[in-house]
Amino acid sequence: MHLTHQRGPLHDLPDTPEAYDAVLADVVEQALARLTPEGNLEHPDCVDDIGDTSLGITSLLAFAWQRGKDPRLPEAVRRSLAFHLRERVYVENNPGYPNLRVRNSGLPYARYVLEAGAHPIGDWPSTAWALLQAVNVLDAAEGLVEDEQRAALLELARGYWRWLTEATFFNPQEAGNQAIGCVVGGLMLARHLPDAEGESVRARALQLYTDEIRAHRVRDRGALLPPEHGGAYDNNYGPISLSFLAQAHRVSGEEMFAEDGDALARYIDARLTNGGFDNGGPRYSEQHSAFESVLGLRYFGARIGSDLGRYRGDSRWARYACKPDGGVDGHFAWMLVWQIQDSTRWHREPSPTPARHQLRAGTVSVAFDDRMTPAVVEAAGTYWLAAAVGRQHGFGPVTDGFLLCRPMGAVRVRDLRADGLTAKLVTKPVVGRDHVLRHVRSLYVTDGETLWTTVAVERLDGTPYLLAGLPYAEDDGDRVRRVAAGPVASAGALRLTHPRATGAEHFDARAELLQEQAAFALAADPRGYGNPDEGWRHLVSSTALESGPVPGTPDDLHVFAVRYGSETPITVSVERSGEELTLTTGQFTAVIGPDDEKGEARLALRAVSR
């Protein structure tokens, strides 16, 4: 069983001018074959996200004509543009639309579903998308579209902008990608307006970004991020927001878009595994965008100097939006135009700078959450998620059912590279049910092929173990396949346990159920509206690796050691001298402590000679 939406890395798609010309040629042939006598270019199966789609295909035809001057295209552009102006512009209030500030404004908008009153909540983003399609046609209209039709389109774009910013609440779905897209539409529209009006629209767009988006950013893993459907980041929409920030910077030159894009790009880089797998977000826990993300990942990957193109996209939307039959859909068509216009090339090397919330070397990576607990561990092409026990989620020592991973105070992090090894030491103060303060020291060491995790904590009562992850998926060529086990070894007793109870709140990796499906089943609201991350937090138990303590440790310590990426047996020796703790494996020797004058943990590391 494969994950549905995560497929090949986006930087594997050819992005030469010749490759893009071939893509546009394919779109042209599909569009000319589809064009109805009325000028409609919508896919026959399109029902929702429809209000801007014919105009989106028109914009691709106009752009293709600008590049190649195909003599068949001017008539197709004029006919299809006339169709949109005649049949897809609505000025009467959509029954049931809840976000109006001005009733009966007479301003034009685009519908998410054409039938009156059918799912009107989607009209705001559909109108933002229609604005972007319109300005892309205007950008390519010189010598192609007659003055009267061009003037009508410009007036329509003006109306779309006013409906989005005057007649309705701005960004009513609290969706960062939609809001930034609307701002981009205003910035692009401003270039087509007379000087005074254009400057007013530009100023309004920048103000909206500053006051309604930038001022409401949400902090996660040390970064300030545009909020997405009520959360800090969505692994589908987040990279789309990055593309909008890239376009905003390209068309405006405003440094704030570059700064915010750099911050979002570094955040994505830190949470993204080496293999490009990612999950989590307030809408589409495992669903991934594809061509819509290319511009932002490529543009900002080059700016921050990292290989963001490793992001696994949905290759079925590799070049443009399409329906199940593979036929082109005009949804998000502007992203194809913009990525062709942008000359940035993929940066293909990882950033050499250590990141607080990431450990990465070779084919191994760990993405840490805001509490510096692993969110995803990757080794040997296998991915482990945080496991759940007694409604507690994470990686860490467990005693009497209590998981010691939630910090009670500042979390210290020390990064080190030595002898071909890359390491991260995370020190957390934690409090158990007994109210005793303990210091959990987690050391992650990799040679680029396997990952060692050793955890030391003051002696625990009962029969403690290390909750060491939920085996979830593995690379399978250009796909990601579900698994219920993975290559791992432990210096103590190792168990792979599965929930005894049944139901949505107990996730058994052996079942044919995706994390995304389980998360939505536990969410408070319907799929597509509920927050699967909040739903997943209701998980009571899951399949889990459980690693027993390393034998022969000092009497006042429990130490746990797990190696991901290989099943070869391992041994670990632990010695203490004063405040210094020495861990020796068959691969390395690590010395932890004592703390320096600033209270930061000391770490020394050397490879074991073989």
Coordinates of C-alpha atoms in Angstrom, one line a residue:
M1 CA 0.0 0.0 0.0
H2 CA 1.4 3.4 -1.1
L3 CA 0.8 6.9 0.3
T4 CA -1.5 8.5 -2.2
H5 CA 0.0 11.9 -2.7
Q6 CA 3.7 11.8 -1.9
R7 CA 5.7 10.7 -5.0
G8 CA 8.9 11.8 -6.6
P9 CA 11.1 14.8 -5.6
L10 CA 10.0 18.0 -7.4
H11 CA 13.6 18.7 -8.6
D12 CA 13.5 15.6 -10.7
L13 CA 11.2 17.3 -13.2
P14 CA 13.1 18.8 -16.2
D15 CA 12.8 22.6 -16.1
T16 CA 14.7 23.6 -19.2
P17 CA 13.0 26.0 -21.7
E18 CA 12.6 23.1 -24.1
A19 CA 10.9 21.0 -21.4
Y20 CA 8.5 23.9 -20.6
D21 CA 7.8 24.5 -24.3
A22 CA 6.8 20.8 -24.5
V23 CA 4.4 21.2 -21.6
L24 CA 2.8 24.3 -23.1
A25 CA 2.5 22.5 -26.5
D26 CA 0.6 19.7 -24.7
V27 CA -1.7 22.2 -23.0
V28 CA -2.3 24.0 -26.4
E29 CA -3.4 20.8 -28.1
Q30 CA -5.7 19.7 -25.3
A31 CA -7.2 23.2 -25.1
L32 CA -7.8 23.5 -28.9
A33 CA -9.5 20.1 -28.9
R34 CA -11.7 21.0 -26.0
L35 CA -12.7 24.5 -26.9
T36 CA -16.5 24.6 -27.3
P37 CA -18.3 26.8 -29.8
E38 CA -19.2 29.1 -26.9
G39 CA -15.5 29.4 -26.0
N40 CA -15.5 27.2 -22.8
L41 CA -12.2 25.6 -21.9
E42 CA -13.3 23.9 -18.6
H43 CA -12.7 20.3 -18.2
P44 CA -16.0 18.4 -18.7
D45 CA -15.7 16.8 -15.3
C46 CA -15.0 20.0 -13.4
V47 CA -17.5 20.8 -10.7
D48 CA -15.7 22.6 -7.8
D49 CA -12.8 25.0 -8.0
I50 CA -14.4 25.9 -11.4
G51 CA -15.0 29.6 -11.4
D52 CA -11.5 30.5 -12.7
T53 CA -10.5 27.4 -14.6
S54 CA -11.5 28.4 -18.2
L55 CA -9.8 31.7 -17.7
G56 CA -6.7 29.8 -16.4
I57 CA -6.5 27.8 -19.6
T58 CA -6.9 31.1 -21.5
S59 CA -3.9 32.5 -19.7
L60 CA -1.8 29.5 -20.6
L61 CA -2.8 29.9 -24.3
A62 CA -1.9 33.6 -24.1
F63 CA 1.4 32.8 -22.5
A64 CA 2.1 30.1 -25.1
W65 CA 1.3 32.5 -27.9
Q66 CA 3.7 35.1 -26.4
R67 CA 6.5 32.5 -26.5
G68 CA 5.8 30.9 -29.8
K69 CA 3.3 33.0 -31.8
D70 CA 1.2 29.9 -32.8
P71 CA -1.3 31.4 -35.3
R72 CA -4.1 29.2 -34.0
L73 CA -4.1 30.8 -30.6
P74 CA -5.3 34.4 -31.0
E75 CA -8.8 33.3 -32.0
A76 CA -8.9 30.7 -29.2
V77 CA -7.8 33.3 -26.6
R78 CA -10.4 35.9 -27.7
R79 CA -13.2 33.3 -27.8
S80 CA -12.4 31.8 -24.4
L81 CA -11.9 35.2 -22.9
A82 CA -15.3 36.3 -24.2
F83 CA -16.8 33.2 -22.6
H84 CA -15.5 34.0 -19.2
L85 CA -16.6 37.7 -19.4
R86 CA -20.0 36.6 -20.6
E87 CA -20.7 33.4 -18.6
R88 CA -18.4 33.2 -15.5
V89 CA -18.8 36.7 -14.0
Y90 CA -21.3 36.9 -11.1
V91 CA -22.4 40.2 -9.5
E92 CA -25.4 39.1 -7.5
N93 CA -24.8 37.8 -4.0
N94 CA -24.4 34.0 -3.8
P95 CA -27.1 32.7 -1.6
G96 CA -25.7 31.7 1.8
Y97 CA -22.3 33.3 1.4
P98 CA -21.4 34.2 5.0
N99 CA -18.5 36.6 4.7
L100 CA -19.9 39.7 3.1
R101 CA -19.2 43.1 4.6
V102 CA -21.3 44.9 1.9
R103 CA -24.5 43.4 0.6
N104 CA -25.5 43.9 -3.1
S105 CA -22.3 45.7 -3.9
G106 CA -22.6 44.8 -7.6
L107 CA -18.9 43.9 -7.6
P108 CA -17.9 40.8 -9.6
Y109 CA -16.7 37.5 -8.0
A110 CA -16.0 34.0 -9.1
R111 CA -17.8 31.0 -7.8
Y112 CA -16.3 27.8 -6.4
V113 CA -19.3 25.9 -7.6
L114 CA -21.5 27.4 -10.4
E115 CA -24.8 26.5 -8.9
A116 CA -26.2 29.3 -6.8
G117 CA -25.9 28.6 -3.1
A118 CA -23.9 25.4 -3.6
H119 CA -20.8 25.6 -1.3
P120 CA -20.4 29.4 -1.4
I121 CA -17.7 29.3 1.2
G122 CA -15.1 28.7 -1.5
D123 CA -16.0 31.9 -3.5
W124 CA -13.2 34.0 -1.8
P125 CA -10.3 31.9 -2.9
S126 CA -11.9 31.2 -6.3
T127 CA -12.1 35.0 -6.8
A128 CA -8.5 35.5 -5.8
W129 CA -7.5 32.8 -8.3
A130 CA -9.7 34.5 -11.0
L131 CA -7.9 37.7 -10.3
L132 CA -4.5 36.1 -10.8
Q133 CA -5.7 34.4 -14.0
A134 CA -6.9 37.8 -15.3
V135 CA -3.7 39.6 -14.6
N136 CA -1.7 36.9 -16.3
V137 CA -3.9 37.3 -19.4
L138 CA -3.4 41.1 -19.2
D139 CA 0.4 40.6 -18.9
A140 CA 0.3 38.7 -22.3
A141 CA -2.4 40.7 -24.0
E142 CA -0.2 43.1 -26.0
G143 CA -0.8 42.4 -29.7
L144 CA -3.1 39.5 -28.8
V145 CA -6.3 40.9 -27.3
E146 CA -8.3 43.7 -28.8
D147 CA -8.5 47.0 -26.9
E148 CA -12.2 46.7 -26.0
Q149 CA -11.8 43.1 -24.7
R150 CA -8.7 44.1 -22.8
A151 CA -10.4 47.0 -21.2
A152 CA -13.3 44.8 -20.1
L153 CA -10.9 42.3 -18.6
L154 CA -9.0 45.1 -16.7
E155 CA -12.3 46.4 -15.3
L156 CA -13.2 42.9 -14.2
A157 CA -9.8 42.5 -12.5
R158 CA -10.5 45.8 -10.7
G159 CA -13.8 44.5 -9.6
Y160 CA -12.4 41.2 -8.3
W161 CA -9.8 43.2 -6.2
R162 CA -12.5 45.4 -4.7
W163 CA -14.8 42.4 -4.0
L164 CA -11.9 40.6 -2.2
T165 CA -10.8 43.7 -0.2
E166 CA -14.0 45.8 0.3
A167 CA -17.1 43.7 -0.1
T168 CA -15.9 40.8 2.0
F169 CA -13.8 40.1 5.0
F170 CA -10.2 39.7 4.0
N171 CA -8.9 36.1 4.2
P172 CA -12.1 34.7 5.8
Q173 CA -10.7 31.1 5.9
E174 CA -7.6 32.1 7.7
A175 CA -5.6 30.5 4.9
G176 CA -2.1 32.0 4.4
N177 CA -1.8 30.8 0.8
Q178 CA -5.0 32.3 -0.2
A179 CA -4.3 35.6 1.5
I180 CA -0.8 36.0 0.1
G181 CA -2.2 35.0 -3.4
C182 CA -4.7 37.8 -3.1
V183 CA -1.9 40.3 -2.2
V184 CA 0.1 39.1 -5.3
G185 CA -3.0 39.7 -7.4
G186 CA -3.2 43.3 -6.2
L187 CA 0.5 43.9 -6.8
M188 CA 0.2 42.5 -10.4
L189 CA -3.0 44.4 -11.1
A190 CA -1.4 47.7 -10.0
R191 CA 1.1 47.5 -12.9
H192 CA -1.8 47.7 -15.4
L193 CA -3.5 50.7 -13.8
P194 CA -2.9 54.4 -14.3
D195 CA -0.2 55.7 -12.0
A196 CA -2.2 57.1 -9.1
E197 CA -4.7 54.3 -9.0
G198 CA -1.9 51.7 -9.4
E199 CA 0.0 53.2 -6.6
S200 CA -3.1 53.1 -4.4
V201 CA -3.7 49.4 -5.2
R202 CA -0.1 48.6 -4.6
A203 CA -0.1 50.4 -1.2
R204 CA -3.3 48.6 -0.2
A205 CA -1.8 45.2 -1.1
L206 CA 1.3 45.9 0.9
Q207 CA -0.8 47.1 3.9
L208 CA -2.9 44.0 3.8
Y209 CA 0.2 41.8 3.8
T210 CA 1.7 43.8 6.7
D211 CA -1.5 44.2 8.9
E212 CA -3.5 41.1 8.0
I213 CA -0.9 38.4 7.3
R214 CA 2.6 39.4 8.7
A215 CA 1.2 40.7 11.9
H216 CA -0.7 37.4 12.5
R217 CA 2.2 35.0 11.9
V218 CA 2.3 32.0 14.1
R219 CA 5.5 30.7 15.7
D220 CA 6.6 27.1 15.3
R221 CA 10.0 25.5 15.7
G222 CA 11.5 29.0 16.2
A223 CA 10.1 30.4 13.0
L224 CA 7.3 33.0 12.4
L225 CA 5.0 31.5 9.7
P226 CA 1.9 32.7 7.8
P227 CA -1.0 31.0 9.5
E228 CA -2.6 28.3 7.4
H229 CA -6.3 27.4 8.0
G230 CA -5.7 28.1 11.7
G231 CA -2.4 26.3 12.1
A232 CA 1.2 27.4 11.7
Y233 CA 2.1 25.3 8.7
D234 CA 0.5 22.8 6.3
N235 CA 2.6 20.4 4.4
N236 CA 0.4 20.9 1.3
Y237 CA -0.4 24.6 1.5
G238 CA 2.9 25.8 3.2
P239 CA 5.0 25.3 0.1
I240 CA 2.3 27.0 -2.0
S241 CA 2.5 30.0 0.3
L242 CA 6.2 29.9 -0.4
S243 CA 5.5 30.2 -4.1
F244 CA 3.2 33.2 -3.5
L245 CA 6.0 34.9 -1.5
A246 CA 8.4 34.3 -4.3
Q247 CA 6.1 35.9 -6.8
A248 CA 5.3 38.8 -4.4
H249 CA 9.1 39.4 -4.2
R250 CA 9.6 39.1 -7.9
V251 CA 6.9 41.6 -8.8
S252 CA 7.3 44.1 -6.0
G253 CA 10.9 44.0 -5.0
E254 CA 9.8 44.4 -1.3
E255 CA 12.3 43.0 1.0
M256 CA 9.7 41.8 3.6
F257 CA 8.6 39.1 1.1
A258 CA 12.1 37.8 0.8
E259 CA 12.7 37.9 4.5
D260 CA 9.4 36.0 5.3
G261 CA 10.1 33.6 2.4
D262 CA 13.6 32.8 3.7
A263 CA 12.2 32.1 7.2
L264 CA 9.5 29.8 5.8
A265 CA 12.0 28.1 3.5
R266 CA 14.4 27.4 6.4
Y267 CA 11.5 26.0 8.4
I268 CA 10.5 23.7 5.5
D269 CA 14.1 22.6 5.1
A270 CA 14.4 21.8 8.8
R271 CA 11.1 19.7 9.0
L272 CA 11.6 18.0 5.7
T273 CA 13.3 14.6 5.8
N274 CA 16.3 13.9 3.6
G275 CA 14.1 11.7 1.4
G276 CA 11.5 14.5 1.0
F277 CA 8.7 12.9 3.2
D278 CA 6.7 15.2 5.4
N279 CA 3.4 15.0 7.1
G280 CA 1.3 17.3 9.2
G281 CA -0.9 20.4 9.0
P282 CA -4.3 21.8 9.8
R283 CA -5.9 20.6 6.5
Y284 CA -4.1 17.9 4.5
S285 CA -1.9 15.9 6.8
E286 CA -0.2 13.8 4.1
Q287 CA -1.5 15.4 0.8
H288 CA 1.2 17.2 -1.2
S289 CA 1.1 19.9 -3.8
A290 CA 3.3 19.6 -6.9
F291 CA 3.7 22.2 -9.6
E292 CA 2.1 24.8 -7.3
S293 CA 5.2 24.5 -5.0
V294 CA 8.0 24.5 -7.6
L295 CA 8.4 28.3 -7.9
G296 CA 8.7 28.8 -4.1
L297 CA 10.9 25.8 -3.3
R298 CA 13.2 26.6 -6.3
Y299 CA 13.4 30.4 -5.7
F300 CA 14.0 30.2 -1.9
G301 CA 16.0 27.0 -2.0
A302 CA 18.5 29.0 -4.1
R303 CA 18.3 32.0 -1.7
I304 CA 19.0 29.9 1.5
G305 CA 21.4 27.5 -0.2
S306 CA 19.6 24.2 0.3
D307 CA 18.0 21.4 -1.7
L308 CA 14.3 22.2 -1.0
G309 CA 13.5 20.4 -4.3
R310 CA 13.8 17.1 -2.5
Y311 CA 10.2 17.7 -1.4
R312 CA 8.1 14.9 -2.6
G313 CA 5.2 16.2 -4.7
D314 CA 2.2 14.6 -6.3
S315 CA 3.5 13.8 -9.7
R316 CA 0.0 13.5 -11.1
W317 CA 0.0 17.3 -10.9
A318 CA 3.6 17.6 -11.9
R319 CA 3.1 20.3 -14.5
Y320 CA -0.5 21.6 -14.1
A321 CA -3.7 20.8 -12.3
C322 CA -5.5 17.8 -14.0
K323 CA -8.4 15.5 -13.5
P324 CA -8.3 11.8 -12.9
D325 CA -8.2 11.2 -16.7
G326 CA -5.0 13.3 -16.9
G327 CA -6.7 16.1 -18.7
V328 CA -5.5 19.6 -18.0
D329 CA -7.5 21.8 -15.6
G330 CA -7.0 25.5 -15.4
H331 CA -6.9 25.6 -11.6
F332 CA -3.7 27.4 -10.3
A333 CA -2.6 27.9 -13.9
W334 CA -0.6 31.0 -13.0
M335 CA 1.9 28.9 -11.1
L336 CA 3.0 27.2 -14.3
V337 CA 3.3 30.6 -16.0
W338 CA 5.4 32.1 -13.1
Q339 CA 7.7 29.1 -12.8
I340 CA 8.5 29.3 -16.5
Q341 CA 9.1 33.0 -16.3
D342 CA 11.5 32.6 -13.4
S343 CA 15.0 31.7 -14.4
T344 CA 16.1 30.4 -11.0
R345 CA 17.6 26.9 -11.1
W346 CA 17.3 24.2 -8.4
H347 CA 19.9 24.3 -5.6
R348 CA 20.7 20.6 -5.2
E349 CA 23.1 20.5 -2.2
P350 CA 22.0 20.4 1.5
S351 CA 22.8 23.5 3.6
P352 CA 26.0 23.0 5.5
T353 CA 24.7 25.1 8.4
P354 CA 23.3 23.1 11.4
A355 CA 19.7 23.8 12.1
R356 CA 18.3 23.6 15.6
H357 CA 15.2 21.5 14.6
Q358 CA 17.0 19.2 12.2
L359 CA 19.8 16.6 12.2
R360 CA 20.8 15.6 8.7
A361 CA 23.7 13.8 7.0
G362 CA 23.9 11.4 4.1
T363 CA 20.6 9.5 3.9
V364 CA 19.7 10.0 7.5
S365 CA 17.6 12.8 9.0
V366 CA 15.7 13.7 12.1
A367 CA 13.1 16.4 12.1
F368 CA 12.4 17.8 15.6
D369 CA 9.2 19.4 16.8
D370 CA 8.8 22.6 18.8
R371 CA 9.8 20.7 22.0
M372 CA 12.9 19.2 20.4
T373 CA 11.3 15.8 20.3
P374 CA 11.7 13.9 17.1
A375 CA 8.7 14.3 14.8
V376 CA 10.1 12.1 12.0
V377 CA 13.2 9.8 12.1
E378 CA 14.6 8.6 8.7
A379 CA 17.2 6.0 8.2
A380 CA 17.8 3.4 5.4
G381 CA 14.8 4.9 3.5
T382 CA 12.4 4.1 6.4
Y383 CA 10.4 6.7 8.3
W384 CA 9.4 6.5 12.0
L385 CA 6.8 8.9 13.4
A386 CA 6.3 9.8 17.0
A387 CA 4.5 7.0 18.8
A388 CA 1.6 7.3 21.3
V389 CA 1.2 5.8 24.8
G390 CA -1.6 6.8 27.2
R391 CA -2.5 9.8 25.0
Q392 CA 1.1 11.0 25.2
H393 CA 3.0 11.4 21.9
G394 CA 6.7 11.5 21.3
F395 CA 10.1 9.8 21.6
G396 CA 11.5 9.4 25.2
P397 CA 11.7 7.3 28.4
V398 CA 8.5 5.9 29.8
T399 CA 7.9 4.8 33.4
D400 CA 4.6 3.7 34.8
G401 CA 2.9 4.8 31.6
F402 CA 4.3 8.4 31.8
L403 CA 6.3 9.7 28.8
L404 CA 9.2 11.9 29.8
C405 CA 9.6 14.2 26.7
R406 CA 7.7 17.4 27.6
P407 CA 10.1 20.0 28.8
M408 CA 9.7 21.9 32.0
G409 CA 12.0 24.8 31.2
A410 CA 14.6 25.7 28.6
V411 CA 15.8 23.0 26.1
R412 CA 19.5 23.1 25.4
V413 CA 20.9 21.9 22.0
R414 CA 24.5 21.3 21.0
D415 CA 25.5 20.4 17.4
L416 CA 28.8 18.8 16.6
R417 CA 30.6 17.4 13.6
A418 CA 33.7 15.3 14.0
D419 CA 35.5 12.3 12.4
G420 CA 32.8 12.0 9.7
L421 CA 30.0 11.9 12.3
T422 CA 27.2 14.4 12.8
A423 CA 25.7 14.7 16.2
K424 CA 23.0 16.6 18.2
L425 CA 22.7 16.6 21.9
V426 CA 19.3 17.7 23.4
T427 CA 19.0 18.3 27.1
K428 CA 15.6 18.8 28.6
P429 CA 14.4 19.3 32.2
V430 CA 11.3 17.2 32.7
V431 CA 8.9 16.5 35.5
G432 CA 7.2 13.2 36.1
R433 CA 4.0 12.3 37.9
D434 CA 6.1 12.1 41.1
H435 CA 7.0 15.9 40.7
V436 CA 10.7 15.0 40.6
L437 CA 12.7 17.1 38.2
R438 CA 14.9 15.1 35.9
H439 CA 17.3 15.9 33.1
V440 CA 16.8 13.9 29.9
R441 CA 19.9 13.9 27.7
S442 CA 19.2 12.6 24.2
L443 CA 22.2 12.2 21.9
Y444 CA 21.7 11.6 18.2
V445 CA 24.7 10.5 16.1
T446 CA 24.9 9.5 12.5
D447 CA 27.5 8.5 10.0
G448 CA 25.1 9.3 7.1
E449 CA 23.9 5.7 6.9
T450 CA 22.5 4.8 10.3
L451 CA 21.3 6.8 13.3
W452 CA 22.2 6.1 16.9
T453 CA 19.9 7.5 19.6
T454 CA 21.1 7.3 23.2
V455 CA 19.1 8.7 26.0
A456 CA 20.3 9.1 29.6
V457 CA 18.1 10.1 32.6
E458 CA 18.3 9.8 36.4
R459 CA 17.2 6.4 37.6
L460 CA 13.6 5.7 37.1
D461 CA 11.2 3.5 39.2
G462 CA 9.4 0.5 37.8
T463 CA 10.3 -1.1 34.5
P464 CA 11.1 1.8 32.2
Y465 CA 11.6 1.7 28.5
L466 CA 12.4 4.1 25.6
L467 CA 9.4 4.9 23.4
A468 CA 11.4 4.8 20.1
G469 CA 8.9 5.6 17.4
L470 CA 6.1 4.3 15.2
P471 CA 7.4 2.6 12.0
Y472 CA 5.3 4.1 9.3
A473 CA 6.6 4.2 5.7
E474 CA 9.6 3.5 3.5
D475 CA 10.8 4.7 0.1
D476 CA 9.8 2.6 -2.8
G477 CA 11.2 4.1 -6.0
D478 CA 9.2 7.2 -6.8
R479 CA 6.6 6.2 -4.2
V480 CA 6.3 6.0 -0.4
R481 CA 5.0 2.6 0.8
R482 CA 3.3 2.0 4.1
V483 CA 5.1 -0.4 6.5
A484 CA 4.6 -1.7 10.0
A485 CA 8.3 -2.4 10.8
G486 CA 11.7 -1.1 10.0
P487 CA 15.4 -2.0 10.4
V488 CA 16.4 -1.2 14.0
A489 CA 18.5 -2.6 16.8
S490 CA 18.7 -1.9 20.5
A491 CA 21.4 -2.4 23.3
G492 CA 18.5 -3.4 25.6
A493 CA 15.5 -5.6 25.0
L494 CA 13.6 -4.5 21.9
R495 CA 9.8 -4.9 21.4
L496 CA 7.5 -3.9 18.6
T497 CA 4.0 -3.5 20.2
H498 CA 0.6 -2.9 18.8
P499 CA -2.5 -1.5 20.4
R500 CA -4.7 -4.1 22.1
A501 CA -7.8 -1.8 21.9
T502 CA -9.6 -1.0 18.6
G503 CA -11.1 2.1 17.3
A504 CA -9.9 5.3 15.5
E505 CA -7.9 6.5 18.6
H506 CA -5.7 3.4 18.5
F507 CA -3.4 3.3 15.4
D508 CA -2.2 -0.1 14.4
A509 CA 0.5 0.2 11.7
R510 CA -0.4 -3.3 10.4
A511 CA -3.8 -2.0 9.3
E512 CA -4.4 -0.5 5.8
L513 CA -5.0 2.9 7.2
L514 CA -3.1 6.1 6.5
Q515 CA -2.0 8.5 9.3
E516 CA -4.0 11.1 7.4
Q517 CA -7.2 9.0 7.4
A518 CA -6.9 8.3 11.1
A519 CA -6.2 11.9 11.9
F520 CA -9.2 13.1 10.0
A521 CA -11.4 10.5 11.7
L522 CA -10.4 11.9 15.1
A523 CA -10.8 15.6 14.0
A524 CA -13.7 17.6 15.3
D525 CA -14.9 18.8 11.9
P526 CA -15.6 17.1 8.5
R527 CA -12.7 16.1 6.3
G528 CA -11.4 19.1 4.4
Y529 CA -12.4 21.4 7.2
G530 CA -11.3 19.7 10.4
N531 CA -7.7 19.9 11.6
P532 CA -6.1 16.5 11.4
D533 CA -3.2 17.6 13.6
E534 CA -5.7 18.3 16.4
G535 CA -7.4 15.0 15.6
W536 CA -4.1 13.0 15.7
R537 CA -3.4 14.6 19.2
H538 CA -6.5 12.6 20.4
L539 CA -4.6 9.3 19.6
V540 CA -4.5 7.1 22.7
S541 CA -2.1 4.4 21.6
S542 CA -0.2 3.3 18.5
T543 CA 2.2 0.7 17.2
A544 CA 5.5 1.5 19.0
L545 CA 9.1 0.4 19.3
E546 CA 10.0 -0.1 22.9
S547 CA 13.6 -0.4 23.9
G548 CA 14.7 -1.6 27.3
P549 CA 17.6 -0.1 29.3
V550 CA 21.2 -0.7 28.5
P551 CA 22.6 -3.2 31.0
G552 CA 25.5 -2.4 33.2
T553 CA 25.0 1.3 33.6
P554 CA 25.8 3.4 36.7
D555 CA 23.3 2.7 39.5
D556 CA 21.8 6.2 39.5
L557 CA 21.2 6.3 35.7
H558 CA 19.0 4.7 33.1
V559 CA 20.5 4.7 29.6
F560 CA 18.7 3.6 26.5
A561 CA 20.3 3.1 23.0
V562 CA 18.7 2.4 19.7
R563 CA 20.2 2.3 16.2
Y564 CA 17.9 3.0 13.2
G565 CA 18.8 1.8 9.7
S566 CA 20.3 -1.6 10.5
E567 CA 19.3 -4.8 12.4
T568 CA 22.9 -5.8 13.2
P569 CA 23.1 -6.2 17.0
I570 CA 24.7 -3.4 19.0
T571 CA 26.3 -3.0 22.4
V572 CA 26.9 0.2 24.4
S573 CA 29.1 0.8 27.4
V574 CA 28.4 3.6 29.8
E575 CA 30.9 5.1 32.3
R576 CA 30.7 8.1 34.6
S577 CA 33.6 10.1 36.0
G578 CA 32.3 13.0 38.2
E579 CA 30.0 15.0 36.0
E580 CA 31.3 13.4 32.8
L581 CA 29.3 10.7 31.0
T582 CA 31.1 8.5 28.4
L583 CA 29.1 6.4 25.9
T584 CA 31.1 3.9 23.8
T585 CA 29.6 2.0 20.9
G586 CA 31.2 0.0 18.1
Q587 CA 31.1 3.2 16.0
F588 CA 31.9 6.1 18.2
T589 CA 32.8 7.4 21.7
A590 CA 30.8 10.4 23.0
V591 CA 31.6 12.3 26.2
I592 CA 28.9 14.5 27.6
G593 CA 29.4 17.2 30.2
P594 CA 30.0 18.8 32.6
D595 CA 28.1 22.0 31.6
D596 CA 30.1 25.0 30.6
E597 CA 30.0 28.4 32.3
K598 CA 26.7 29.3 30.5
G599 CA 25.0 26.1 31.5
E600 CA 25.3 24.5 28.1
A601 CA 26.2 20.9 27.9
R602 CA 29.6 20.0 26.6
L603 CA 30.0 17.3 23.9
A604 CA 33.0 15.6 22.5
L605 CA 32.9 12.9 19.8
R606 CA 35.3 10.6 18.0
A607 CA 34.9 7.7 15.7
V608 CA 36.1 4.3 16.9
S609 CA 38.9 2.9 14.8
R610 CA 38.2 -0.3 13.1

